[in-house]
Tab-separated table of C-alpha atoms and ligand atoms in Angstrom:
chain	number	residue	atom	x	y	z
A	1	MET	CA	-0.073	-0.038	-0.148
A	2	SER	CA	1.352	3.424	-0.920
A	3	ASP	CA	2.645	5.332	2.251
A	4	ASP	CA	2.007	8.623	0.623
A	5	ILE	CA	-1.527	8.030	-0.607
A	6	VAL	CA	-2.892	11.053	1.436
A	7	GLY	CA	-0.272	13.336	-0.105
A	8	VAL	CA	-0.945	12.157	-3.647
A	9	LEU	CA	-4.808	12.454	-3.182
A	10	GLU	CA	-4.247	15.948	-1.756
A	11	ARG	CA	-2.193	16.938	-4.781
A	12	GLU	CA	-4.662	15.744	-7.282
A	13	LEU	CA	-7.877	16.731	-5.544
A	14	GLY	CA	-7.096	19.678	-3.499
A	15	ALA	CA	-6.594	19.832	0.266
A	16	GLY	CA	-10.223	20.939	0.650
A	17	ALA	CA	-11.454	17.461	-0.401
A	18	ILE	CA	-9.320	15.572	2.224
A	19	VAL	CA	-10.241	14.890	5.773
A	20	GLY	CA	-6.700	13.751	6.808
A	21	PRO	CA	-4.635	12.516	9.722
A	22	GLY	CA	-5.178	14.896	12.878
A	23	HIS	CA	-8.399	16.275	11.582
A	24	GLU	CA	-11.058	16.188	14.304
A	25	ARG	CA	-13.691	14.497	12.024
A	26	LEU	CA	-11.404	11.706	10.698
A	27	ASP	CA	-12.606	9.428	13.508
A	28	ASP	CA	-16.225	9.710	12.365
A	29	TYR	CA	-15.442	7.999	9.117
A	30	GLY	CA	-14.451	4.815	11.147
A	31	ARG	CA	-17.921	4.452	12.460
A	32	ASP	CA	-21.479	3.949	11.499
A	33	GLU	CA	-24.766	3.096	13.156
A	34	SER	CA	-23.936	-0.701	13.511
A	35	PRO	CA	-23.850	-2.269	16.861
A	36	LEU	CA	-20.006	-2.717	16.632
A	37	PRO	CA	-17.913	-1.331	19.515
A	38	GLU	CA	-14.798	-1.231	17.425
A	39	PHE	CA	-13.893	1.700	15.128
A	40	TYR	CA	-11.835	1.677	12.092
A	41	PRO	CA	-10.235	5.057	11.236
A	42	PRO	CA	-9.151	5.301	7.646
A	43	LEU	CA	-5.949	6.917	6.383
A	44	CYS	CA	-8.007	9.682	5.080
A	45	ALA	CA	-11.634	10.426	3.863
A	46	VAL	CA	-11.943	12.088	0.391
A	47	LEU	CA	-14.956	14.002	0.021
A	48	VAL	CA	-15.635	13.980	-3.721
A	49	GLU	CA	-17.991	16.584	-5.427
A	50	SER	CA	-18.190	15.039	-8.937
A	51	VAL	CA	-17.833	11.810	-10.921
A	52	ASP	CA	-14.439	12.997	-12.220
A	53	MET	CA	-13.191	13.281	-8.572
A	54	ALA	CA	-14.655	9.980	-7.694
A	55	SER	CA	-13.099	8.426	-10.737
A	56	ALA	CA	-9.600	10.000	-9.987
A	57	VAL	CA	-9.715	8.444	-6.507
A	58	LEU	CA	-10.603	5.113	-7.805
A	59	ARG	CA	-7.636	5.449	-10.496
A	60	ILE	CA	-5.102	6.531	-8.003
A	61	CYS	CA	-6.109	3.794	-5.369
A	62	ALA	CA	-6.234	0.980	-8.001
A	63	GLU	CA	-2.639	2.034	-9.264
A	64	ARG	CA	-1.294	1.938	-5.644
A	65	LYS	CA	-3.310	-0.865	-4.490
A	66	VAL	CA	-5.031	1.107	-1.677
A	67	PRO	CA	-8.383	-0.195	-0.245
A	68	VAL	CA	-11.395	2.183	-0.846
A	69	THR	CA	-14.493	2.133	1.330
A	70	PRO	CA	-17.361	4.028	-0.254
A	71	ARG	CA	-19.477	5.997	2.175
A	72	GLY	CA	-22.962	7.776	2.000
A	73	ALA	CA	-24.331	9.318	5.059
A	74	GLY	CA	-23.005	6.713	7.526
A	75	SER	CA	-26.530	5.835	8.689
A	76	GLY	CA	-25.954	1.970	7.750
A	77	MET	CA	-26.488	-0.624	10.391
A	78	CYS	CA	-24.469	-3.347	9.380
A	79	GLY	CA	-20.873	-1.867	9.110
A	80	GLY	CA	-21.147	-1.585	5.295
A	81	ALA	CA	-19.150	1.706	5.217
A	82	LEU	CA	-16.436	0.852	7.834
A	83	PRO	CA	-13.005	0.712	6.343
A	84	VAL	CA	-12.074	-2.509	7.969
A	85	ALA	CA	-8.991	-3.148	5.683
A	86	GLY	CA	-7.640	0.276	6.300
A	87	GLY	CA	-7.085	2.530	3.202
A	88	ILE	CA	-9.281	5.500	2.456
A	89	VAL	CA	-12.983	6.421	2.597
A	90	LEU	CA	-14.580	7.750	-0.443
A	91	SER	CA	-17.576	9.997	0.873
A	92	THR	CA	-20.304	11.097	-1.456
A	93	GLU	CA	-21.808	13.516	1.250
A	94	ARG	CA	-20.945	16.560	-0.703
A	95	MET	CA	-22.777	15.256	-3.809
A	96	LYS	CA	-26.084	16.775	-2.831
A	97	LYS	CA	-27.671	18.212	-5.944
A	98	ILE	CA	-31.239	17.323	-7.328
A	99	LEU	CA	-30.234	17.805	-10.985
A	100	GLU	CA	-33.603	17.380	-12.557
A	101	ILE	CA	-37.293	16.551	-11.669
A	102	ASP	CA	-39.426	15.841	-14.694
A	103	ALA	CA	-43.118	15.699	-13.883
A	104	GLY	CA	-43.830	14.447	-17.485
A	105	ASP	CA	-41.391	11.553	-17.638
A	106	LEU	CA	-41.859	10.961	-13.956
A	107	ILE	CA	-38.278	10.790	-13.111
A	108	ALA	CA	-35.741	12.669	-11.035
A	109	ARG	CA	-31.872	12.790	-11.679
A	110	VAL	CA	-30.034	13.091	-8.589
A	111	GLU	CA	-26.590	12.925	-6.996
A	112	PRO	CA	-25.901	10.171	-4.453
A	113	GLY	CA	-25.370	12.440	-1.382
A	114	VAL	CA	-29.028	13.774	-1.733
A	115	ILE	CA	-30.654	13.189	1.785
A	116	THR	CA	-33.759	10.712	0.976
A	117	GLY	CA	-36.223	13.046	2.828
A	118	HIS	CA	-35.060	16.037	0.945
A	119	LEU	CA	-35.740	14.438	-2.423
A	120	GLN	CA	-39.179	13.304	-1.092
A	121	GLU	CA	-39.947	17.049	-0.154
A	122	ALA	CA	-38.566	18.316	-3.461
A	123	VAL	CA	-40.760	16.046	-5.574
A	124	GLU	CA	-43.857	16.489	-3.278
A	125	ALA	CA	-43.713	20.120	-4.033
A	126	GLN	CA	-44.607	18.976	-7.607
A	127	GLN	CA	-47.219	16.614	-6.572
A	128	LEU	CA	-44.896	13.796	-7.193
A	129	PHE	CA	-43.922	10.761	-4.891
A	130	TYR	CA	-40.960	8.850	-4.135
A	131	PRO	CA	-42.303	6.071	-1.951
A	132	PRO	CA	-39.262	4.380	-0.287
A	133	ASP	CA	-39.124	5.581	3.314
A	134	PRO	CA	-36.455	4.049	5.388
A	135	ALA	CA	-36.752	5.174	9.038
A	136	SER	CA	-33.675	7.211	8.748
A	137	LEU	CA	-34.959	9.296	5.822
A	138	GLU	CA	-34.073	12.474	7.569
A	139	TYR	CA	-30.326	11.922	7.458
A	140	CYS	CA	-29.699	8.864	5.248
A	141	SER	CA	-28.596	9.473	1.578
A	142	ILE	CA	-30.193	8.076	-1.609
A	143	GLY	CA	-26.868	6.708	-2.667
A	144	GLY	CA	-26.704	4.718	0.469
A	145	ASN	CA	-30.258	3.585	-0.004
A	146	VAL	CA	-29.313	2.283	-3.340
A	147	ALA	CA	-26.237	0.530	-2.049
A	148	THR	CA	-28.186	-1.332	0.489
A	149	ASN	CA	-31.533	-1.619	-1.477
A	150	ALA	CA	-33.115	-0.015	1.446
A	151	GLY	CA	-36.809	-0.750	2.446
A	152	GLY	CA	-38.962	0.974	4.853
A	153	PRO	CA	-42.689	0.986	5.912
A	154	ARG	CA	-44.105	1.746	2.645
A	155	ALA	CA	-42.256	-1.126	0.889
A	156	PHE	CA	-45.374	-3.088	1.759
A	157	LYS	CA	-47.500	-1.514	-0.978
A	158	TYR	CA	-44.848	0.379	-3.123
A	159	GLY	CA	-41.834	-2.121	-3.045
A	160	VAL	CA	-38.083	-1.255	-2.039
A	161	THR	CA	-35.620	1.057	-3.484
A	162	ARG	CA	-34.745	-1.371	-6.416
A	163	GLU	CA	-38.148	-0.654	-7.936
A	164	TYR	CA	-37.426	3.032	-8.267
A	165	ILE	CA	-34.067	3.000	-9.840
A	166	LEU	CA	-34.054	3.393	-13.645
A	167	GLY	CA	-30.368	4.269	-14.307
A	168	LEU	CA	-26.961	4.760	-12.579
A	169	GLU	CA	-23.801	6.297	-13.251
A	170	VAL	CA	-21.209	4.302	-11.423
A	171	ALA	CA	-17.301	5.000	-11.145
A	172	LEU	CA	-15.389	1.709	-11.155
A	173	MET	CA	-12.373	0.638	-9.481
A	174	GLY	CA	-9.469	1.824	-11.847
A	175	GLY	CA	-11.309	4.923	-12.677
A	176	GLU	CA	-13.730	3.979	-15.556
A	177	VAL	CA	-17.204	5.525	-15.553
A	178	LEU	CA	-20.176	3.390	-16.549
A	179	ARG	CA	-23.655	4.588	-17.302
A	180	CYS	CA	-26.381	2.057	-17.351
A	181	GLY	CA	-30.158	1.932	-17.315
A	182	ARG	CA	-32.688	4.188	-19.105
A	183	ARG	CA	-34.983	7.089	-18.999
A	184	THR	CA	-37.869	5.243	-20.326
A	185	ALA	CA	-40.698	3.513	-18.295
A	186	LYS	CA	-39.695	0.231	-19.880
A	187	GLY	CA	-36.593	-1.161	-21.580
A	188	VAL	CA	-35.165	-4.611	-22.157
A	189	THR	CA	-32.276	-3.731	-24.541
A	190	SER	CA	-29.468	-4.727	-22.235
A	191	TYR	CA	-28.732	-6.909	-19.241
A	192	ASP	CA	-30.224	-5.330	-16.154
A	193	LEU	CA	-26.925	-3.935	-14.685
A	194	VAL	CA	-28.780	-1.434	-12.708
A	195	ALA	CA	-30.539	-4.223	-10.667
A	196	GLY	CA	-27.098	-5.826	-10.508
A	197	PHE	CA	-25.663	-2.708	-8.842
A	198	VAL	CA	-28.353	-2.084	-6.380
A	199	GLY	CA	-27.870	-3.741	-3.056
A	200	THR	CA	-24.110	-4.375	-3.634
A	201	GLU	CA	-23.092	-2.108	-0.764
A	202	GLY	CA	-20.312	-0.367	-2.623
A	203	THR	CA	-18.480	-3.568	-3.501
A	204	PHE	CA	-18.817	-3.232	-7.283
A	205	GLY	CA	-18.585	0.682	-7.889
A	206	VAL	CA	-19.213	3.859	-6.481
A	207	ILE	CA	-22.764	5.458	-7.465
A	208	THR	CA	-22.257	9.080	-8.767
A	209	GLU	CA	-25.603	9.839	-10.229
A	210	LEU	CA	-29.014	8.232	-10.231
A	211	LEU	CA	-32.283	8.360	-12.296
A	212	VAL	CA	-35.155	7.664	-10.134
A	213	LYS	CA	-38.699	6.756	-11.018
A	214	LEU	CA	-41.491	8.881	-9.457
A	215	LEU	CA	-45.191	8.241	-9.053
A	216	PRO	CA	-48.139	10.764	-8.846
A	217	TYR	CA	-48.581	11.851	-5.185
A	218	PRO	CA	-51.486	9.989	-3.629
A	219	PRO	CA	-54.249	12.418	-3.088
A	220	ALA	CA	-55.003	11.378	0.402
A	221	ALA	CA	-53.552	9.089	3.217
A	222	ALA	CA	-54.558	8.204	6.701
A	223	THR	CA	-53.031	6.139	9.581
A	224	ILE	CA	-54.838	3.511	11.882
A	225	LEU	CA	-53.458	2.180	14.991
A	226	GLY	CA	-54.606	-1.210	16.190
A	227	VAL	CA	-53.920	-1.574	19.841
A	228	PHE	CA	-53.597	-5.124	20.985
A	229	SER	CA	-52.893	-6.757	24.338
A	230	ASP	CA	-50.039	-8.828	23.175
A	231	VAL	CA	-47.814	-9.686	20.279
A	232	PRO	CA	-49.172	-13.128	19.515
A	233	THR	CA	-52.789	-11.558	18.991
A	234	ALA	CA	-51.302	-8.764	16.924
A	235	GLY	CA	-49.185	-11.015	14.735
A	236	ALA	CA	-52.182	-13.220	14.070
A	237	ALA	CA	-54.264	-10.055	13.118
A	238	ILE	CA	-51.395	-9.306	10.709
A	239	ASN	CA	-51.710	-12.569	9.117
A	240	ALA	CA	-55.364	-12.518	8.837
A	241	LEU	CA	-55.369	-8.940	7.373
A	242	LEU	CA	-52.967	-10.366	4.665
A	243	ARG	CA	-55.107	-13.340	4.031
A	244	ASP	CA	-58.076	-10.908	3.497
A	245	GLY	CA	-56.229	-9.621	0.743
A	246	LEU	CA	-56.202	-6.064	2.069
A	247	ARG	CA	-53.383	-3.917	0.659
A	248	PRO	CA	-52.853	-0.860	2.948
A	249	ARG	CA	-49.637	0.996	2.098
A	250	VAL	CA	-48.054	0.104	5.453
A	251	LEU	CA	-48.620	-2.774	7.796
A	252	GLU	CA	-46.236	-2.477	10.772
A	253	LEU	CA	-45.859	-4.028	14.181
A	254	ALA	CA	-44.361	-2.651	17.468
A	255	ASP	CA	-44.311	-4.763	20.547
A	256	LYS	CA	-44.683	-3.448	24.161
A	257	ASN	CA	-40.831	-2.965	24.790
A	258	SER	CA	-40.649	-0.689	21.558
A	259	VAL	CA	-43.583	1.297	22.410
A	260	ASP	CA	-42.616	1.715	26.121
A	261	TYR	CA	-39.069	3.019	25.085
A	262	VAL	CA	-40.326	5.550	22.505
A	263	ARG	CA	-43.300	6.734	24.711
A	264	PRO	CA	-41.455	9.273	26.712
A	265	LYS	CA	-39.681	10.620	23.674
A	266	THR	CA	-42.649	11.561	21.561
A	267	ARG	CA	-45.545	13.916	21.332
A	268	TYR	CA	-47.897	11.082	20.153
A	269	ARG	CA	-49.649	9.566	23.080
A	270	PHE	CA	-49.644	5.742	22.750
A	271	PRO	CA	-52.324	4.113	24.826
A	272	ALA	CA	-51.015	2.948	28.211
A	273	ASN	CA	-52.538	-0.577	27.718
A	274	ALA	CA	-50.790	-1.308	24.479
A	275	GLY	CA	-49.141	-4.730	24.595
A	276	ALA	CA	-48.504	-4.376	20.906
A	277	ILE	CA	-49.496	-2.026	18.093
A	278	VAL	CA	-50.326	-2.571	14.526
A	279	LEU	CA	-49.734	0.382	12.383
A	280	ILE	CA	-51.618	0.517	9.214
A	281	GLU	CA	-51.648	3.340	6.661
A	282	VAL	CA	-53.849	3.512	3.679
A	283	ASP	CA	-53.693	5.979	0.742
A	284	GLY	CA	-55.656	6.680	-2.529
A	285	GLU	CA	-58.695	8.643	-3.601
A	286	PRO	CA	-60.575	10.036	-0.510
A	287	ASP	CA	-63.654	7.945	-0.842
A	288	THR	CA	-61.993	4.583	-1.587
A	289	MET	CA	-59.504	5.498	1.320
A	290	THR	CA	-62.359	5.945	3.791
A	291	MET	CA	-63.897	2.513	2.837
A	292	GLN	CA	-60.582	0.872	3.228
A	293	MET	CA	-60.233	2.534	6.785
A	294	GLU	CA	-63.600	1.427	7.872
A	295	LYS	CA	-63.124	-2.069	6.617
A	296	ILE	CA	-59.641	-2.212	8.230
A	297	GLY	CA	-60.929	-0.933	11.477
A	298	MET	CA	-63.781	-3.361	11.775
A	299	ARG	CA	-61.503	-6.241	10.939
A	300	CYS	CA	-59.089	-5.181	13.714
A	301	ASP	CA	-61.975	-5.340	16.207
A	302	ASP	CA	-62.922	-8.795	15.108
A	303	LEU	CA	-59.372	-9.822	15.341
A	304	GLY	CA	-59.040	-8.801	18.985
A	305	ALA	CA	-57.850	-5.332	18.964
A	306	ILE	CA	-58.539	-3.651	22.404
A	307	ASP	CA	-58.738	-0.298	20.595
A	308	VAL	CA	-58.524	1.193	17.090
A	309	LEU	CA	-57.410	4.673	16.717
A	310	ALA	CA	-57.412	6.723	13.553
A	311	ALA	CA	-55.018	9.450	12.629
A	312	THR	CA	-56.329	11.503	9.601
A	313	GLU	CA	-55.083	14.962	10.125
A	314	PRO	CA	-51.542	15.679	8.856
A	315	ALA	CA	-50.173	16.905	12.135
A	316	GLU	CA	-51.403	13.795	14.024
A	317	ARG	CA	-49.999	11.542	11.216
A	318	ARG	CA	-46.757	13.490	11.375
A	319	ALA	CA	-46.660	12.625	15.140
A	320	VAL	CA	-47.497	9.052	14.757
A	321	TRP	CA	-44.544	8.649	12.182
A	322	GLU	CA	-42.062	10.673	14.194
A	323	ALA	CA	-42.825	8.248	17.053
A	324	ARG	CA	-42.454	5.302	14.862
A	325	ARG	CA	-39.029	6.444	13.413
A	326	LEU	CA	-37.802	7.056	16.966
A	327	ILE	CA	-38.182	3.584	18.215
A	328	SER	CA	-34.788	2.551	16.917
A	329	PRO	CA	-32.844	5.532	18.263
A	330	ALA	CA	-34.879	5.421	21.678
A	331	LEU	CA	-33.828	1.886	22.075
A	332	LYS	CA	-30.306	2.514	21.315
A	333	GLU	CA	-30.350	5.367	23.907
A	334	GLY	CA	-32.053	3.232	26.624
A	335	TRP	CA	-29.810	0.238	26.426
A	336	LYS	CA	-25.866	-0.263	26.521
A	337	ILE	CA	-25.964	-2.816	23.695
A	338	LYS	CA	-28.522	-3.092	20.969
A	339	VAL	CA	-27.849	-5.762	18.354
A	340	ASN	CA	-30.546	-5.134	15.850
A	341	GLU	CA	-31.403	-7.667	13.134
A	342	ASP	CA	-33.804	-7.309	10.197
A	343	VAL	CA	-34.721	-10.978	9.505
A	344	CYS	CA	-37.374	-11.490	6.886
A	345	VAL	CA	-39.649	-14.555	6.841
A	346	PRO	CA	-42.373	-15.588	4.328
A	347	ARG	CA	-45.542	-13.840	5.424
A	348	GLY	CA	-47.213	-16.968	6.450
A	349	ARG	CA	-44.544	-17.634	9.030
A	350	ILE	CA	-44.651	-14.256	10.821
A	351	VAL	CA	-46.448	-15.663	13.909
A	352	GLU	CA	-44.132	-18.582	14.227
A	353	MET	CA	-41.057	-16.400	13.949
A	354	LEU	CA	-42.227	-14.141	16.642
A	355	ALA	CA	-42.778	-17.089	18.937
A	356	ARG	CA	-39.305	-18.230	18.142
A	357	VAL	CA	-37.823	-14.845	19.061
A	358	ASP	CA	-39.475	-15.268	22.535
A	359	ARG	CA	-38.098	-18.673	22.830
A	360	VAL	CA	-34.624	-17.277	22.024
A	361	SER	CA	-35.094	-14.538	24.642
A	362	ALA	CA	-36.272	-17.052	27.241
A	363	GLU	CA	-33.404	-19.530	26.751
A	364	THR	CA	-30.588	-16.776	26.645
A	365	GLY	CA	-32.144	-14.455	29.258
A	366	ILE	CA	-31.620	-11.515	26.700
A	367	ALA	CA	-34.230	-8.822	26.439
A	368	THR	CA	-35.809	-8.171	23.175
A	369	ALA	CA	-37.815	-5.499	21.442
A	370	VAL	CA	-39.467	-6.456	18.055
A	371	PHE	CA	-40.930	-4.024	15.701
A	372	GLY	CA	-40.835	-3.119	11.962
A	373	HIS	CA	-42.337	-4.095	8.615
A	374	ALA	CA	-44.237	-7.125	9.715
A	375	GLY	CA	-46.679	-7.221	6.687
A	376	ASP	CA	-43.543	-7.950	4.608
A	377	GLY	CA	-42.360	-10.440	7.166
A	378	ASN	CA	-39.542	-8.045	7.866
A	379	LEU	CA	-38.979	-8.015	11.722
A	380	HIS	CA	-36.598	-5.927	13.597
A	381	VAL	CA	-35.416	-8.320	16.267
A	382	ASN	CA	-33.413	-6.212	18.631
A	383	LEU	CA	-31.446	-7.938	21.288
A	384	LEU	CA	-30.766	-5.682	24.272
A	385	SER	CA	-28.474	-5.682	27.213
A	386	ASN	CA	-27.085	-3.559	29.839
A	387	ASP	CA	-24.145	-5.510	30.485
A	388	ASN	CA	-20.645	-4.163	29.834
A	389	PRO	CA	-20.369	-3.668	26.086
A	390	ASP	CA	-16.509	-3.957	26.295
A	391	ASP	CA	-16.656	-7.429	27.709
A	392	PRO	CA	-15.972	-9.898	25.044
A	393	ASP	CA	-17.947	-12.618	26.654
A	394	VAL	CA	-20.989	-10.422	26.787
A	395	ARG	CA	-20.688	-9.651	23.102
A	396	ALA	CA	-20.073	-13.291	22.149
A	397	LYS	CA	-23.329	-14.075	24.131
A	398	MET	CA	-25.346	-11.445	22.182
A	399	TRP	CA	-23.963	-12.682	18.718
A	400	ALA	CA	-24.747	-16.198	19.718
A	401	ALA	CA	-28.338	-15.189	20.325
A	402	ALA	CA	-28.433	-13.404	17.025
A	403	GLU	CA	-27.126	-16.528	15.437
A	404	GLN	CA	-30.066	-18.404	17.113
A	405	VAL	CA	-32.431	-15.852	15.468
A	406	PHE	CA	-30.921	-16.372	11.947
A	407	ILE	CA	-31.012	-20.132	12.341
A	408	HIS	CA	-34.805	-19.985	13.250
A	409	CYS	CA	-35.396	-17.460	10.372
A	410	VAL	CA	-33.663	-19.523	7.698
A	411	ALA	CA	-35.630	-22.763	9.081
A	412	LEU	CA	-38.848	-20.870	8.368
A	413	GLY	CA	-37.756	-20.267	4.812
A	414	GLY	CA	-36.573	-16.685	5.542
A	415	THR	CA	-33.491	-14.600	4.824
A	416	LEU	CA	-31.038	-12.899	7.237
A	417	SER	CA	-31.557	-9.370	5.999
A	418	GLY	CA	-34.733	-7.794	4.583
A	419	GLU	CA	-33.434	-4.275	4.212
A	420	HIS	CA	-30.296	-3.279	6.272
A	421	GLY	CA	-27.880	-5.295	4.208
A	422	VAL	CA	-25.084	-7.564	5.006
A	423	GLY	CA	-22.003	-5.458	5.441
A	424	LEU	CA	-19.663	-6.701	8.112
A	425	THR	CA	-22.068	-7.949	10.859
A	426	LYS	CA	-23.971	-10.465	8.843
A	427	ARG	CA	-21.079	-11.514	6.535
A	428	ASP	CA	-20.062	-14.657	8.455
A	429	TYR	CA	-23.494	-15.836	8.863
A	430	ILE	CA	-24.387	-15.945	5.022
A	431	PRO	CA	-23.512	-19.855	4.802
A	432	LEU	CA	-26.457	-20.415	7.232
A	433	GLU	CA	-28.764	-19.309	4.312
A	434	GLN	CA	-26.694	-19.751	1.086
A	435	SER	CA	-24.925	-22.786	-0.555
A	436	GLU	CA	-21.068	-22.723	-1.185
A	437	GLN	CA	-22.067	-22.711	-4.936
A	438	LEU	CA	-24.135	-19.743	-4.584
A	439	ILE	CA	-21.519	-17.964	-2.662
A	440	GLY	CA	-18.903	-18.914	-5.244
A	441	TRP	CA	-20.944	-17.484	-8.166
A	442	GLN	CA	-21.162	-14.179	-6.160
A	443	ARG	CA	-17.336	-14.169	-5.604
A	444	LYS	CA	-16.846	-14.510	-9.343
A	445	TRP	CA	-19.256	-11.685	-9.934
A	446	LYS	CA	-17.464	-9.366	-7.442
A	447	ALA	CA	-14.088	-10.235	-8.930
A	448	MET	CA	-15.378	-9.137	-12.428
A	449	TRP	CA	-15.976	-5.552	-11.039
A	450	ASP	CA	-13.036	-5.387	-8.754
A	451	PRO	CA	-10.429	-7.960	-9.736
A	452	GLN	CA	-7.756	-6.586	-7.090
A	453	GLY	CA	-10.373	-6.864	-4.279
A	454	LEU	CA	-9.810	-3.320	-3.227
A	455	LEU	CA	-13.309	-1.907	-3.350
A	456	ASN	CA	-14.958	-2.204	0.064
A	457	PRO	CA	-13.000	-5.282	0.972
A	458	GLY	CA	-14.245	-7.619	3.671
A	459	LYS	CA	-17.977	-7.033	3.262
A	460	ARG	CA	-20.924	-8.733	2.037
A	461	LEU	CA	-19.451	-12.224	1.587
A	462	PRO	CA	-17.898	-14.548	4.069
A	463	LEU	CA	-14.229	-14.006	4.224
A	464	GLN	CA	-12.175	-16.516	2.398
A	465	ARG	CA	-8.950	-18.230	3.977
A	466	ASN	CA	-6.063	-15.821	3.222
A	467	ALA	CA	-8.423	-12.970	2.146
A	468	CYS	CA	-7.934	-9.408	3.079
A	469	SER	CA	-6.605	-8.884	6.481
A	470	GLU	CA	-8.472	-7.131	9.346
B	1	2HG	C1	-36.620	0.955	11.417
B	1	2HG	O1	-37.380	0.371	10.603
B	1	2HG	C2	-35.009	0.925	10.956
B	1	2HG	O2	-36.820	1.704	12.320
B	1	2HG	C3	-34.148	0.503	12.175
B	1	2HG	O3	-34.872	-0.028	10.035
B	1	2HG	C4	-34.469	-0.779	12.838
B	1	2HG	O4	-33.094	-0.370	14.737
B	1	2HG	C5	-33.629	-1.113	14.061
B	1	2HG	O5	-33.819	-2.456	14.417
B	2	ZN	ZN1	-36.813	-0.779	9.025
């Protein structure tokens, strides 16, 4: 690895682009929102402002065999943006321009550092809709969302990020720039490289521009809160609503622990007797929406809800959603250790998965909070502890419990991650779900884009013997 890489980058890109040794912010680039106690300071972070700068960084680093870890807003929960192999961090945080919003073509063209919530506000001002709504939407970036193929509550009706990415500009290791995809609503002329890049967590290339698909803004939306006495009844109600064929835009669950931790932090008054909450949101034309609300409310009553509350006013809905998005930060603040998983099971197995999480908690004595996108089978299983986070035995116990959760999830036909990605934290558990053959083909695919293994090394796939050092 070149010793003088920081000096070379400074000369080529200008000192203003470099957060280098001794800079008070450098350590920030060695952390993200994952539950890892370690931090991995890079040699420097390069804050690129254009595709040309990104391409130059990737050329310089490839020539000198320096590892590069791409980074968006650093809100990832699996260590995907941590420079575990050293080298440099390539941050797109300064690439914040919304280049174009076209209401006729129903597309937006944006840089990767645009904050997802800002994109939503900008398109909403033109009566347009960008549905993916990760809970971190106020601070995560659209480039990071593409890198992880982020989901969110509205994925239940509208699908995940991949469904909204029509085209990408990607800077590749070595400096080549590739543009793939299309501006049209349909198109099958080439292999679908866009889909191939989405969700690769910066291991294939660095996204420098995106063409995003938009929808017309739904004329009206309303939120319903089904209050249940316990999680099994709420889980069974979710399954029954799914079987009814109802398609609200959101079908979320939050257990008692999740609600109790967020309660003091939010303006929304959750009912005191809530043992579990089912959060449902409908949208559409006002009259059909009202019909849907009535039907869902009545069904919740039939299915054992102790209360059904409606939030139709924008201010009240904002308060509900603010509360929902605060669950994860509230738990993080409330516990010394929060190992959060995002397993996803087939919809028919939700109730069973919830029961198995309870079993893991009873067997290990580890507290849990479960919430998230239950309608998609995507459950945020949070393992919580107030033991010493620096004690390796404590951490080993937490990860052993997480492994049990993974094993149960896979046994039910599920997958380890529904939306947060693999990064570092799930990398070594992949063989629980995937065959050697499947992992082998993914290694070949990765090697095609990054033959020297320098781009975000040590992520996404289990380490091979003699692979990069950590
Ligand atoms: C959410 O849905 C996020 O709130 C965070 O995906 C989940 O902290 C978590 O477990
Ligand atoms: Zn989530």
